[in-house]
Amino acid sequence: MAEVVKKPIKITETILRDAHQSLIATRMSTEQMLPIVDKLDKVGYHSVECWGGATFDASLRFLKEDPWERLRKFRDGFKNTKLQMLFRGQNILGYRPYADDVVEYFVQKSVANGIDIIRIFDCLNDLRNLQTAVKASNKEKGHAQVALSYTLGDAYTLDYWVDMAKRVEDMGANSICIKDMAGLLVPYKATELVTALKAAVDIPIQLHTHYTSGVASMTYLKAVEAGVDVIDTAMSPFALGTSQPATEVMVETFKGTPYDTGFDQNLLAEIADYFRPIRDEALDSGLLNPKNLGVNIKTLLYQVPGGMLSNLTSQLKEQHAEDKFYDVLEEVPRVRKDLGEPPLVTPSSQIVGTQAVFNVIMGERYKMVTKETKDVLSGKYGATVKPFNPEVQKKCIGDTEPITCRPADLIPDELDTLRSEMAQWSEQEEDVLSYALFPQVATEFFKYREAQETKVDPKAADTENGAYPV
Ligand code: CO
């Protein structure tokens, strides 16, 4: 009998990034994460995703934490595990395209502070927007993983994905990720897609999906059988719903098969025990909405990622137009078509979503147009897979000549200007990058940081008086 070839499935743990971004608005603090790092480090994960995406913004804006400090603490704690981040291509961790010098410097500092794997995607799947980040990552000896932003639509055929994967391999990526933000990849389509990509490229293929539509763990099963190399999972207290499939469940699923991870379920149980009270607290405070834990089949109907659904709800609430929710949901695919049918992922998801809200609330489509919609229609975010709706384009940008080159070619270097703008606040080289991404939020944070530093540490003072620090 032929010996079964073992191919243990590798796992990226998302609890320190996507899991809490998807379920509790990215509000897990460094203090809540650090005590469990030691155990996470012993599991044997391929990597731990712990930085990038919305964590940077949320740290500065809501948690009043320095994201760079968080990264350095992770690097100190994770002795054996690779650290992974999510990077929005030319948009870095922000919402607009940046000059190449900022992208390069951000990649350099991310690697210098401890990142091993950079997952880079573009919200339009325009590969020109990934070049600079991939090159910079290669230069810094980081692992450049390019993500295909997965979506559905006439243009997104198997050939489209295979062609994109080949070009990604040619541009120097070390691996490819199928990034399924909205849980649209159903199990048998995963078999087809993974099989086709494995046949087309030599670099490893990773699959990232969300449980939103309820099919994610079945999709992983089929993808693993089709040869995918790595899957993204989250420890059970922050799994399922708008987050990823549960780590323990996937580990158990593959036990005793050629894909066996070899992970210790007792260790995973101890880690889950640590996170469970944090989940309970989030449920009690309302931060974790039980609605986000169920199956939301509307994501399949409207192809809207979970995070975008909650954004739409809050935008409509602000406008006192919650009754327009379904009108907006139906408007989203129409706006997406007008804008060249891009994938819906930050920032295209916000741009399409906000424009859909305006179109519905104003009672006339494109009567009010955001700057970002105009920028998309002017080519400033890059090329879309389909052409723009010419009438909409005309109504929004008039006779302005759209650009067709790589957008960053038209953006002059920004670092020097940024440095001079924020010089008074700079305490570390990385501060200019925080400022570049979120000028106002970072400035507020710098002010807060300065105020904290000039104050006596309240914890130290309490301890001196014999009181237990709060
Ligand atoms: Co995700």
PDB file of C-alpha atoms in Angstrom, residues 247 269 447:
ATOM      1  CA  THR A 247      -9.004  27.389  15.348  1.00  0.00           C
ATOM      2  CA  ALA A 269      -8.294  25.224  25.534  1.00  0.00           C
ATOM      3  CA  LYS A 447      -0.916  65.596  22.656  1.00  0.00           C
TER       4      LYS A 447
END
